[in-house]
Amino acid sequence: MSATEYGTEPTASGTAGVRATAALLEEVGAPLKLGEVDVCAPAEGEVLVRMRGVGICHTDISARDGIFPVPLPAVLGHEGSGVVEAVGPGVEELRVGDHVALSFDHCGECLQCSGGHPAYCDAFAPLNYFGTRLDGSVTMHRGEDEVYGNWFGQSSFATHAIASVHNAVKVPDHLPLELLGPLGCGFQTAAGSVLNVMEATAGEGIIIFGLGAVGLGALMAAKAVGCDPIIGVDLNHERLAIATDLGATHTIDPSETDDFLWKVQELAAPGLHYSFDAVGAGP
Ligand SMILES: [Zn+2]
Ligand SMILES: [Zn+2]
């Protein structure tokens, strides 16, 4: 579908948009339900993205379960990737047809944003958690009813999402677009921790607990800078195999050892420089 094949019919919001299928959270703790929503046309500084892939982050699950309160009905999803189908007024950074990965939104203007720290944007909470734009308007409707999108500036558990020029990042066309969504949360969180916070360097040892998107992102960053050893820990053997493929020098299934600490000592005496916890659960 090209950008000109839709968007001529006004939606309930009174703007030209697109009918989309979304995974709706209607009740805390309930399974998401597929349903149709009208996604509005992109406003100033926004882009409409046809989603090609989206990761599932634990934060989405926390919102579904009410640990992280969101207004309902909501559309979650914040590791989306797709193709720009329409651009709003004033958008010069992106064009129709661009491949983009979506991350958290930020204002781009406050002291934190202009200082290179968009994750600490003054407007981070209202831009990412409140289900509306800053002016209180919503990007999705179902009939006459408002649906709360804008989750992390995207709500990408849908066939289409509204994002902004600040959180839609152009990616090369030749990359497998459907796999790039986790760059926007899990991978960048992990890689940023290893590269910018730990500032790990070649020859330093790291152990990584939990080998989902975050743990594997940390592992790839550690591998990229030459960490050694790199120990991956998980109960899931498929994940351990992926970790080995991605550069783990050793892997441990803690359920298979009676003395975990001794096992680590055996592998990495006299010790490791860094420990990275991506399990996200208590003991
Ligand atoms: Zn996330
Ligand atoms: Zn800001």
PDB file of C-alpha atoms and ligand atoms in Angstrom:
ATOM      1  CA  MET A   1       0.000   0.000   0.000  1.00  0.00           C
ATOM      2  CA  SER A   2       1.381   3.380  -0.884  1.00  0.00           C
ATOM      3  CA  ALA A   3       0.932   6.509   1.154  1.00  0.00           C
ATOM      4  CA  THR A   4      -1.739   7.734  -1.218  1.00  0.00           C
ATOM      5  CA  GLU A   5      -3.980   4.685  -1.024  1.00  0.00           C
ATOM      6  CA  TYR A   6      -5.494   5.543   2.321  1.00  0.00           C
ATOM      7  CA  GLY A   7      -6.075   8.545   4.417  1.00  0.00           C
ATOM      8  CA  THR A   8      -8.840  10.076   2.359  1.00  0.00           C
ATOM      9  CA  GLU A   9     -11.676   9.085   4.687  1.00  0.00           C
ATOM     10  CA  PRO A  10     -12.121  11.084   7.868  1.00  0.00           C
ATOM     11  CA  THR A  11     -11.967   8.947  11.001  1.00  0.00           C
ATOM     12  CA  ALA A  12     -13.909   9.490  14.198  1.00  0.00           C
ATOM     13  CA  SER A  13     -11.316  12.000  15.283  1.00  0.00           C
ATOM     14  CA  GLY A  14     -12.205  14.140  12.309  1.00  0.00           C
ATOM     15  CA  THR A  15      -8.840  13.733  10.660  1.00  0.00           C
ATOM     16  CA  ALA A  16      -7.762  11.609   7.745  1.00  0.00           C
ATOM     17  CA  GLY A  17      -6.080   8.499   9.054  1.00  0.00           C
ATOM     18  CA  VAL A  18      -5.992   4.773   8.604  1.00  0.00           C
ATOM     19  CA  ARG A  19      -7.953   1.825   9.924  1.00  0.00           C
ATOM     20  CA  ALA A  20      -5.568  -0.437  11.811  1.00  0.00           C
ATOM     21  CA  THR A  21      -5.667  -3.682  13.714  1.00  0.00           C
ATOM     22  CA  ALA A  22      -4.336  -3.355  17.235  1.00  0.00           C
ATOM     23  CA  ALA A  23      -3.775  -5.610  20.225  1.00  0.00           C
ATOM     24  CA  LEU A  24      -5.932  -3.833  22.796  1.00  0.00           C
ATOM     25  CA  LEU A  25      -5.554  -3.919  26.546  1.00  0.00           C
ATOM     26  CA  GLU A  26      -9.089  -3.380  27.816  1.00  0.00           C
ATOM     27  CA  GLU A  27      -8.816  -4.761  31.326  1.00  0.00           C
ATOM     28  CA  VAL A  28      -5.844  -5.035  33.663  1.00  0.00           C
ATOM     29  CA  GLY A  29      -4.451  -8.554  33.674  1.00  0.00           C
ATOM     30  CA  ALA A  30      -6.587  -9.741  30.765  1.00  0.00           C
ATOM     31  CA  PRO A  31      -5.125 -11.038  27.519  1.00  0.00           C
ATOM     32  CA  LEU A  32      -4.717  -8.455  24.764  1.00  0.00           C
ATOM     33  CA  LYS A  33      -7.528  -8.601  22.205  1.00  0.00           C
ATOM     34  CA  LEU A  34      -7.170  -7.890  18.513  1.00  0.00           C
ATOM     35  CA  GLY A  35      -9.549  -5.206  17.320  1.00  0.00           C
ATOM     36  CA  GLU A  36      -9.856  -2.422  14.807  1.00  0.00           C
ATOM     37  CA  VAL A  37      -8.933   1.149  15.649  1.00  0.00           C
ATOM     38  CA  ASP A  38      -8.708   4.339  13.645  1.00  0.00           C
ATOM     39  CA  VAL A  39      -5.224   5.762  13.748  1.00  0.00           C
ATOM     40  CA  CYS A  40      -5.237   9.465  13.031  1.00  0.00           C
ATOM     41  CA  ALA A  41      -3.151  11.179  10.421  1.00  0.00           C
ATOM     42  CA  PRO A  42       0.239  12.327  11.689  1.00  0.00           C
ATOM     43  CA  ALA A  43       0.217  15.749  13.307  1.00  0.00           C
ATOM     44  CA  GLU A  44       3.065  18.236  13.200  1.00  0.00           C
ATOM     45  CA  GLY A  45       6.348  16.514  13.881  1.00  0.00           C
ATOM     46  CA  GLU A  46       4.796  13.041  13.673  1.00  0.00           C
ATOM     47  CA  VAL A  47       5.031  10.153  11.255  1.00  0.00           C
ATOM     48  CA  LEU A  48       2.652   7.284  10.541  1.00  0.00           C
ATOM     49  CA  VAL A  49       4.485   3.974  10.470  1.00  0.00           C
ATOM     50  CA  ARG A  50       3.259   0.664   9.072  1.00  0.00           C
ATOM     51  CA  MET A  51       4.675  -1.818  11.529  1.00  0.00           C
ATOM     52  CA  ARG A  52       6.791  -4.706  10.301  1.00  0.00           C
ATOM     53  CA  GLY A  53       7.887  -6.110  13.634  1.00  0.00           C
ATOM     54  CA  VAL A  54       7.755  -5.468  17.364  1.00  0.00           C
ATOM     55  CA  GLY A  55       9.475  -6.927  20.374  1.00  0.00           C
ATOM     56  CA  ILE A  56       7.775  -7.686  23.662  1.00  0.00           C
ATOM     57  CA  CYS A  57       9.462  -6.003  26.616  1.00  0.00           C
ATOM     58  CA  HIS A  58       8.828  -6.783  30.260  1.00  0.00           C
ATOM     59  CA  THR A  59       7.541  -3.228  30.646  1.00  0.00           C
ATOM     60  CA  ASP A  60       4.646  -4.119  28.307  1.00  0.00           C
ATOM     61  CA  ILE A  61       3.826  -7.079  30.521  1.00  0.00           C
ATOM     62  CA  SER A  62       4.043  -4.879  33.628  1.00  0.00           C
ATOM     63  CA  ALA A  63       1.533  -2.486  32.065  1.00  0.00           C
ATOM     64  CA  ARG A  64      -0.806  -5.324  31.117  1.00  0.00           C
ATOM     65  CA  ASP A  65      -0.673  -6.612  34.676  1.00  0.00           C
ATOM     66  CA  GLY A  66      -1.308  -3.247  36.291  1.00  0.00           C
ATOM     67  CA  ILE A  67       2.111  -2.961  37.900  1.00  0.00           C
ATOM     68  CA  PHE A  68       2.612   0.011  35.631  1.00  0.00           C
ATOM     69  CA  PRO A  69      -0.701   1.889  35.474  1.00  0.00           C
ATOM     70  CA  VAL A  70      -1.948   3.016  32.070  1.00  0.00           C
ATOM     71  CA  PRO A  71      -5.278   4.517  31.000  1.00  0.00           C
ATOM     72  CA  LEU A  72      -7.558   1.985  29.274  1.00  0.00           C
ATOM     73  CA  PRO A  73      -8.252   0.883  26.649  1.00  0.00           C
ATOM     74  CA  ALA A  74      -4.623   1.063  25.683  1.00  0.00           C
ATOM     75  CA  VAL A  75      -2.361  -0.163  22.930  1.00  0.00           C
ATOM     76  CA  LEU A  76       1.050  -1.174  24.251  1.00  0.00           C
ATOM     77  CA  GLY A  77       4.207  -2.088  22.353  1.00  0.00           C
ATOM     78  CA  HIS A  78       7.389  -0.062  22.393  1.00  0.00           C
ATOM     79  CA  GLU A  79       9.984  -1.907  20.338  1.00  0.00           C
ATOM     80  CA  GLY A  80       8.507  -1.355  16.911  1.00  0.00           C
ATOM     81  CA  SER A  81      10.027  -1.189  13.465  1.00  0.00           C
ATOM     82  CA  GLY A  82       8.382  -0.429  10.170  1.00  0.00           C
ATOM     83  CA  VAL A  83       8.052   1.764   7.126  1.00  0.00           C
ATOM     84  CA  VAL A  84       7.030   5.417   7.142  1.00  0.00           C
ATOM     85  CA  GLU A  85       3.715   5.700   5.320  1.00  0.00           C
ATOM     86  CA  ALA A  86       2.916   9.357   5.914  1.00  0.00           C
ATOM     87  CA  VAL A  87       4.616  12.360   7.462  1.00  0.00           C
ATOM     88  CA  GLY A  88       2.999  15.204   9.312  1.00  0.00           C
ATOM     89  CA  PRO A  89       3.453  18.920   8.720  1.00  0.00           C
ATOM     90  CA  GLY A  90       6.955  20.201   9.225  1.00  0.00           C
ATOM     91  CA  VAL A  91       8.632  16.803   9.071  1.00  0.00           C
ATOM     92  CA  GLU A  92      11.850  17.050   7.123  1.00  0.00           C
ATOM     93  CA  GLU A  93      13.938  14.388   8.852  1.00  0.00           C
ATOM     94  CA  LEU A  94      11.986  11.440   7.444  1.00  0.00           C
ATOM     95  CA  ARG A  95      10.256  10.612   4.172  1.00  0.00           C
ATOM     96  CA  VAL A  96       7.579   8.198   3.047  1.00  0.00           C
ATOM     97  CA  GLY A  97       9.208   4.813   2.480  1.00  0.00           C
ATOM     98  CA  ASP A  98      11.969   5.243   5.045  1.00  0.00           C
ATOM     99  CA  HIS A  99      12.641   2.221   7.213  1.00  0.00           C
ATOM    100  CA  VAL A 100      12.588   3.180  10.886  1.00  0.00           C
ATOM    101  CA  ALA A 101      13.078   1.640  14.312  1.00  0.00           C
ATOM    102  CA  LEU A 102      11.076   3.243  17.114  1.00  0.00           C
ATOM    103  CA  SER A 103      12.387   4.074  20.570  1.00  0.00           C
ATOM    104  CA  PHE A 104      11.101   6.082  23.545  1.00  0.00           C
ATOM    105  CA  ASP A 105       9.922   9.589  22.788  1.00  0.00           C
ATOM    106  CA  HIS A 106      11.565  12.762  24.043  1.00  0.00           C
ATOM    107  CA  CYS A 107      11.008  16.447  23.446  1.00  0.00           C
ATOM    108  CA  GLY A 108      14.356  17.234  21.854  1.00  0.00           C
ATOM    109  CA  GLU A 109      14.430  20.705  23.402  1.00  0.00           C
ATOM    110  CA  CYS A 110      14.835  20.582  27.183  1.00  0.00           C
ATOM    111  CA  LEU A 111      18.186  20.813  28.923  1.00  0.00           C
ATOM    112  CA  GLN A 112      18.490  17.057  29.216  1.00  0.00           C
ATOM    113  CA  CYS A 113      17.622  16.445  25.576  1.00  0.00           C
ATOM    114  CA  SER A 114      19.913  19.149  24.283  1.00  0.00           C
ATOM    115  CA  GLY A 115      22.635  17.850  26.595  1.00  0.00           C
ATOM    116  CA  GLY A 116      22.537  14.446  24.937  1.00  0.00           C
ATOM    117  CA  HIS A 117      20.476  12.680  27.607  1.00  0.00           C
ATOM    118  CA  PRO A 118      17.044  12.141  26.039  1.00  0.00           C
ATOM    119  CA  ALA A 119      16.223   9.306  28.450  1.00  0.00           C
ATOM    120  CA  TYR A 120      16.086  11.988  31.165  1.00  0.00           C
ATOM    121  CA  CYS A 121      13.869  14.335  29.132  1.00  0.00           C
ATOM    122  CA  ASP A 122      11.845  16.683  31.336  1.00  0.00           C
ATOM    123  CA  ALA A 123       8.724  15.517  29.516  1.00  0.00           C
ATOM    124  CA  PHE A 124       9.603  11.820  29.512  1.00  0.00           C
ATOM    125  CA  ALA A 125       6.603  10.642  31.545  1.00  0.00           C
ATOM    126  CA  PRO A 126       3.860  12.516  29.676  1.00  0.00           C
ATOM    127  CA  LEU A 127       5.421  11.714  26.313  1.00  0.00           C
ATOM    128  CA  ASN A 128       5.701   8.010  26.987  1.00  0.00           C
ATOM    129  CA  TYR A 129       3.296   6.841  29.689  1.00  0.00           C
ATOM    130  CA  PHE A 130       0.115   8.879  29.705  1.00  0.00           C
ATOM    131  CA  GLY A 131      -1.544   7.536  26.536  1.00  0.00           C
ATOM    132  CA  THR A 132      -1.971  10.930  24.890  1.00  0.00           C
ATOM    133  CA  ARG A 133      -0.005  13.638  23.200  1.00  0.00           C
ATOM    134  CA  LEU A 134       1.203  16.501  25.384  1.00  0.00           C
ATOM    135  CA  ASP A 135      -1.932  18.471  24.458  1.00  0.00           C
ATOM    136  CA  GLY A 136      -4.122  15.642  25.755  1.00  0.00           C
ATOM    137  CA  SER A 137      -5.314  14.446  22.355  1.00  0.00           C
ATOM    138  CA  VAL A 138      -5.172  10.783  21.426  1.00  0.00           C
ATOM    139  CA  THR A 139      -3.814   9.200  18.256  1.00  0.00           C
ATOM    140  CA  MET A 140      -6.337   6.341  18.168  1.00  0.00           C
ATOM    141  CA  HIS A 141     -10.104   5.993  18.291  1.00  0.00           C
ATOM    142  CA  ARG A 142     -12.566   3.133  18.222  1.00  0.00           C
ATOM    143  CA  GLY A 143     -15.775   4.548  16.911  1.00  0.00           C
ATOM    144  CA  GLU A 144     -16.343   7.690  18.940  1.00  0.00           C
ATOM    145  CA  ASP A 145     -14.285   6.429  21.860  1.00  0.00           C
ATOM    146  CA  GLU A 146     -10.736   7.375  22.627  1.00  0.00           C
ATOM    147  CA  VAL A 147      -8.088   4.665  22.670  1.00  0.00           C
ATOM    148  CA  TYR A 148      -4.907   5.439  24.534  1.00  0.00           C
ATOM    149  CA  GLY A 149      -1.875   5.117  22.298  1.00  0.00           C
ATOM    150  CA  ASN A 150       1.416   7.014  22.542  1.00  0.00           C
ATOM    151  CA  TRP A 151       2.854   4.268  24.760  1.00  0.00           C
ATOM    152  CA  PHE A 152       6.538   5.121  24.599  1.00  0.00           C
ATOM    153  CA  GLY A 153       5.580   7.455  21.791  1.00  0.00           C
ATOM    154  CA  GLN A 154       4.460   4.642  19.502  1.00  0.00           C
ATOM    155  CA  SER A 155       2.018   1.910  20.721  1.00  0.00           C
ATOM    156  CA  SER A 156       3.427  -0.498  18.201  1.00  0.00           C
ATOM    157  CA  PHE A 157       1.290  -3.554  19.028  1.00  0.00           C
ATOM    158  CA  ALA A 158      -0.724  -2.572  15.974  1.00  0.00           C
ATOM    159  CA  THR A 159      -0.467  -2.616  12.227  1.00  0.00           C
ATOM    160  CA  HIS A 160       0.109   1.148  12.265  1.00  0.00           C
ATOM    161  CA  ALA A 161       1.598   3.512  14.803  1.00  0.00           C
ATOM    162  CA  ILE A 162       2.061   7.234  15.206  1.00  0.00           C
ATOM    163  CA  ALA A 163       5.595   8.155  16.234  1.00  0.00           C
ATOM    164  CA  SER A 164       7.540  11.399  16.261  1.00  0.00           C
ATOM    165  CA  VAL A 165      10.632  12.583  14.467  1.00  0.00           C
ATOM    166  CA  HIS A 166      12.397  12.291  17.817  1.00  0.00           C
ATOM    167  CA  ASN A 167      11.804   8.585  18.346  1.00  0.00           C
ATOM    168  CA  ALA A 168      11.607   7.232  14.798  1.00  0.00           C
ATOM    169  CA  VAL A 169      15.167   6.461  13.778  1.00  0.00           C
ATOM    170  CA  LYS A 170      15.983   5.791  10.145  1.00  0.00           C
ATOM    171  CA  VAL A 171      17.718   2.472   9.572  1.00  0.00           C
ATOM    172  CA  PRO A 172      19.368   1.102   6.414  1.00  0.00           C
ATOM    173  CA  ASP A 173      16.971  -0.499   3.922  1.00  0.00           C
ATOM    174  CA  HIS A 174      18.989  -3.688   3.511  1.00  0.00           C
ATOM    175  CA  LEU A 175      18.691  -4.759   7.158  1.00  0.00           C
ATOM    176  CA  PRO A 176      15.940  -7.232   8.195  1.00  0.00           C
ATOM    177  CA  LEU A 177      13.431  -4.618   9.285  1.00  0.00           C
ATOM    178  CA  GLU A 178      11.129  -7.014  11.121  1.00  0.00           C
ATOM    179  CA  LEU A 179      13.905  -7.777  13.596  1.00  0.00           C
ATOM    180  CA  LEU A 180      15.060  -4.239  14.388  1.00  0.00           C
ATOM    181  CA  GLY A 181      12.429  -3.174  16.935  1.00  0.00           C
ATOM    182  CA  PRO A 182      14.349  -4.306  20.031  1.00  0.00           C
ATOM    183  CA  LEU A 183      17.077  -1.820  19.114  1.00  0.00           C
ATOM    184  CA  GLY A 184      14.677   0.774  20.502  1.00  0.00           C
ATOM    185  CA  CYS A 185      14.553  -0.554  24.047  1.00  0.00           C
ATOM    186  CA  GLY A 186      16.180  -3.835  25.041  1.00  0.00           C
ATOM    187  CA  PHE A 187      19.279  -3.693  22.910  1.00  0.00           C
ATOM    188  CA  GLN A 188      20.102  -0.044  23.445  1.00  0.00           C
ATOM    189  CA  THR A 189      19.466  -0.303  27.174  1.00  0.00           C
ATOM    190  CA  ALA A 190      21.824  -3.241  27.403  1.00  0.00           C
ATOM    191  CA  ALA A 191      24.492  -2.017  25.035  1.00  0.00           C
ATOM    192  CA  GLY A 192      24.400   1.445  26.608  1.00  0.00           C
ATOM    193  CA  SER A 193      24.939  -0.082  30.029  1.00  0.00           C
ATOM    194  CA  VAL A 194      27.988  -2.033  28.901  1.00  0.00           C
ATOM    195  CA  LEU A 195      29.493   0.642  26.671  1.00  0.00           C
ATOM    196  CA  ASN A 196      28.607   3.864  28.490  1.00  0.00           C
ATOM    197  CA  VAL A 197      28.077   2.963  32.136  1.00  0.00           C
ATOM    198  CA  MET A 198      30.418   0.038  32.727  1.00  0.00           C
ATOM    199  CA  GLU A 199      32.742   1.307  29.987  1.00  0.00           C
ATOM    200  CA  ALA A 200      33.901  -2.266  29.610  1.00  0.00           C
ATOM    201  CA  THR A 201      37.083  -2.756  27.617  1.00  0.00           C
ATOM    202  CA  ALA A 202      39.004  -5.559  25.971  1.00  0.00           C
ATOM    203  CA  GLY A 203      40.183  -8.292  28.303  1.00  0.00           C
ATOM    204  CA  GLU A 204      37.736  -7.496  31.091  1.00  0.00           C
ATOM    205  CA  GLY A 205      35.426 -10.240  32.283  1.00  0.00           C
ATOM    206  CA  ILE A 206      31.638 -10.037  32.461  1.00  0.00           C
ATOM    207  CA  ILE A 207      28.868 -12.357  33.574  1.00  0.00           C
ATOM    208  CA  ILE A 208      25.375 -11.822  32.197  1.00  0.00           C
ATOM    209  CA  PHE A 209      22.318 -13.221  33.963  1.00  0.00           C
ATOM    210  CA  GLY A 210      19.258 -13.704  31.773  1.00  0.00           C
ATOM    211  CA  LEU A 211      19.693 -14.047  28.028  1.00  0.00           C
ATOM    212  CA  GLY A 212      16.631 -12.413  26.548  1.00  0.00           C
ATOM    213  CA  ALA A 213      16.878  -9.341  24.346  1.00  0.00           C
ATOM    214  CA  VAL A 214      18.516  -7.298  27.110  1.00  0.00           C
ATOM    215  CA  GLY A 215      21.013  -9.947  28.160  1.00  0.00           C
ATOM    216  CA  LEU A 216      21.953 -10.791  24.594  1.00  0.00           C
ATOM    217  CA  GLY A 217      22.291  -7.093  23.802  1.00  0.00           C
ATOM    218  CA  ALA A 218      24.761  -6.794  26.664  1.00  0.00           C
ATOM    219  CA  LEU A 219      26.557  -9.865  25.422  1.00  0.00           C
ATOM    220  CA  MET A 220      26.946  -8.482  21.912  1.00  0.00           C
ATOM    221  CA  ALA A 221      28.262  -5.188  23.258  1.00  0.00           C
ATOM    222  CA  ALA A 222      30.721  -7.045  25.500  1.00  0.00           C
ATOM    223  CA  LYS A 223      31.856  -9.118  22.549  1.00  0.00           C
ATOM    224  CA  ALA A 224      32.220  -6.021  20.381  1.00  0.00           C
ATOM    225  CA  VAL A 225      34.645  -4.396  22.822  1.00  0.00           C
ATOM    226  CA  GLY A 226      36.581  -7.616  23.378  1.00  0.00           C
ATOM    227  CA  CYS A 227      35.517  -8.640  26.877  1.00  0.00           C
ATOM    228  CA  ASP A 228      36.918 -11.980  27.957  1.00  0.00           C
ATOM    229  CA  PRO A 229      35.610 -14.094  29.543  1.00  0.00           C
ATOM    230  CA  ILE A 230      31.941 -13.522  28.745  1.00  0.00           C
ATOM    231  CA  ILE A 231      29.758 -15.860  30.816  1.00  0.00           C
ATOM    232  CA  GLY A 232      26.080 -16.216  29.938  1.00  0.00           C
ATOM    233  CA  VAL A 233      23.642 -17.594  32.513  1.00  0.00           C
ATOM    234  CA  ASP A 234      20.139 -18.827  31.765  1.00  0.00           C
ATOM    235  CA  LEU A 235      17.890 -21.819  32.413  1.00  0.00           C
ATOM    236  CA  ASN A 236      16.863 -22.011  28.763  1.00  0.00           C
ATOM    237  CA  HIS A 237      19.271 -24.042  26.653  1.00  0.00           C
ATOM    238  CA  GLU A 238      18.169 -22.506  23.365  1.00  0.00           C
ATOM    239  CA  ARG A 239      19.174 -19.148  24.748  1.00  0.00           C
ATOM    240  CA  LEU A 240      22.483 -20.568  25.954  1.00  0.00           C
ATOM    241  CA  ALA A 241      23.140 -21.819  22.423  1.00  0.00           C
ATOM    242  CA  ILE A 242      22.361 -18.373  20.965  1.00  0.00           C
ATOM    243  CA  ALA A 243      24.680 -16.820  23.533  1.00  0.00           C
ATOM    244  CA  THR A 244      27.474 -19.119  22.403  1.00  0.00           C
ATOM    245  CA  ASP A 245      26.811 -18.189  18.777  1.00  0.00           C
ATOM    246  CA  LEU A 246      26.979 -14.501  19.694  1.00  0.00           C
ATOM    247  CA  GLY A 247      30.283 -14.773  21.507  1.00  0.00           C
ATOM    248  CA  ALA A 248      29.832 -16.073  25.042  1.00  0.00           C
ATOM    249  CA  THR A 249      33.023 -17.825  26.055  1.00  0.00           C
ATOM    250  CA  HIS A 250      31.126 -19.896  28.615  1.00  0.00           C
ATOM    251  CA  THR A 251      27.496 -20.592  29.478  1.00  0.00           C
ATOM    252  CA  ILE A 252      25.958 -21.895  32.682  1.00  0.00           C
ATOM    253  CA  ASP A 253      22.560 -23.382  33.429  1.00  0.00           C
ATOM    254  CA  PRO A 254      22.429 -22.727  37.189  1.00  0.00           C
ATOM    255  CA  SER A 255      19.981 -25.598  37.694  1.00  0.00           C
ATOM    256  CA  GLU A 256      22.722 -27.965  36.590  1.00  0.00           C
ATOM    257  CA  THR A 257      25.304 -26.979  39.180  1.00  0.00           C
ATOM    258  CA  ASP A 258      25.229 -27.466  42.947  1.00  0.00           C
ATOM    259  CA  ASP A 259      27.668 -24.642  43.587  1.00  0.00           C
ATOM    260  CA  PHE A 260      27.112 -21.790  41.196  1.00  0.00           C
ATOM    261  CA  LEU A 261      29.717 -19.477  42.689  1.00  0.00           C
ATOM    262  CA  TRP A 262      32.361 -22.157  42.571  1.00  0.00           C
ATOM    263  CA  LYS A 263      31.477 -22.823  38.946  1.00  0.00           C
ATOM    264  CA  VAL A 264      32.053 -19.162  38.156  1.00  0.00           C
ATOM    265  CA  GLN A 265      35.313 -19.219  40.066  1.00  0.00           C
ATOM    266  CA  GLU A 266      36.408 -22.204  38.043  1.00  0.00           C
ATOM    267  CA  LEU A 267      35.702 -20.403  34.814  1.00  0.00           C
ATOM    268  CA  ALA A 268      36.956 -16.953  35.737  1.00  0.00           C
ATOM    269  CA  ALA A 269      39.405 -16.990  38.611  1.00  0.00           C
ATOM    270  CA  PRO A 270      40.325 -14.670  40.220  1.00  0.00           C
ATOM    271  CA  GLY A 271      37.057 -12.954  39.377  1.00  0.00           C
ATOM    272  CA  LEU A 272      35.122 -10.818  36.935  1.00  0.00           C
ATOM    273  CA  HIS A 273      34.960  -7.084  36.364  1.00  0.00           C
ATOM    274  CA  TYR A 274      31.236  -6.800  35.698  1.00  0.00           C
ATOM    275  CA  SER A 275      27.953  -8.495  36.497  1.00  0.00           C
ATOM    276  CA  PHE A 276      24.886  -7.697  34.379  1.00  0.00           C
ATOM    277  CA  ASP A 277      21.448  -8.737  35.665  1.00  0.00           C
ATOM    278  CA  ALA A 278      18.746  -8.985  33.030  1.00  0.00           C
ATOM    279  CA  VAL A 279      16.584 -11.575  34.763  1.00  0.00           C
ATOM    280  CA  GLY A 280      14.090  -9.039  36.044  1.00  0.00           C
ATOM    281  CA  ALA A 281      12.812 -11.295  38.799  1.00  0.00           C
ATOM    282  CA  GLY A 282      13.676 -11.975  42.390  1.00  0.00           C
ATOM    283  CA  PRO A 283      15.225 -15.183  43.660  1.00  0.00           C
TER     284      PRO A 283
HETATM  285 ZN    ZN B   1      11.224  -1.835  27.076  1.00  0.00          ZN
HETATM  286 ZN    ZN B   2      13.411  16.754  26.515  1.00  0.00          ZN
END
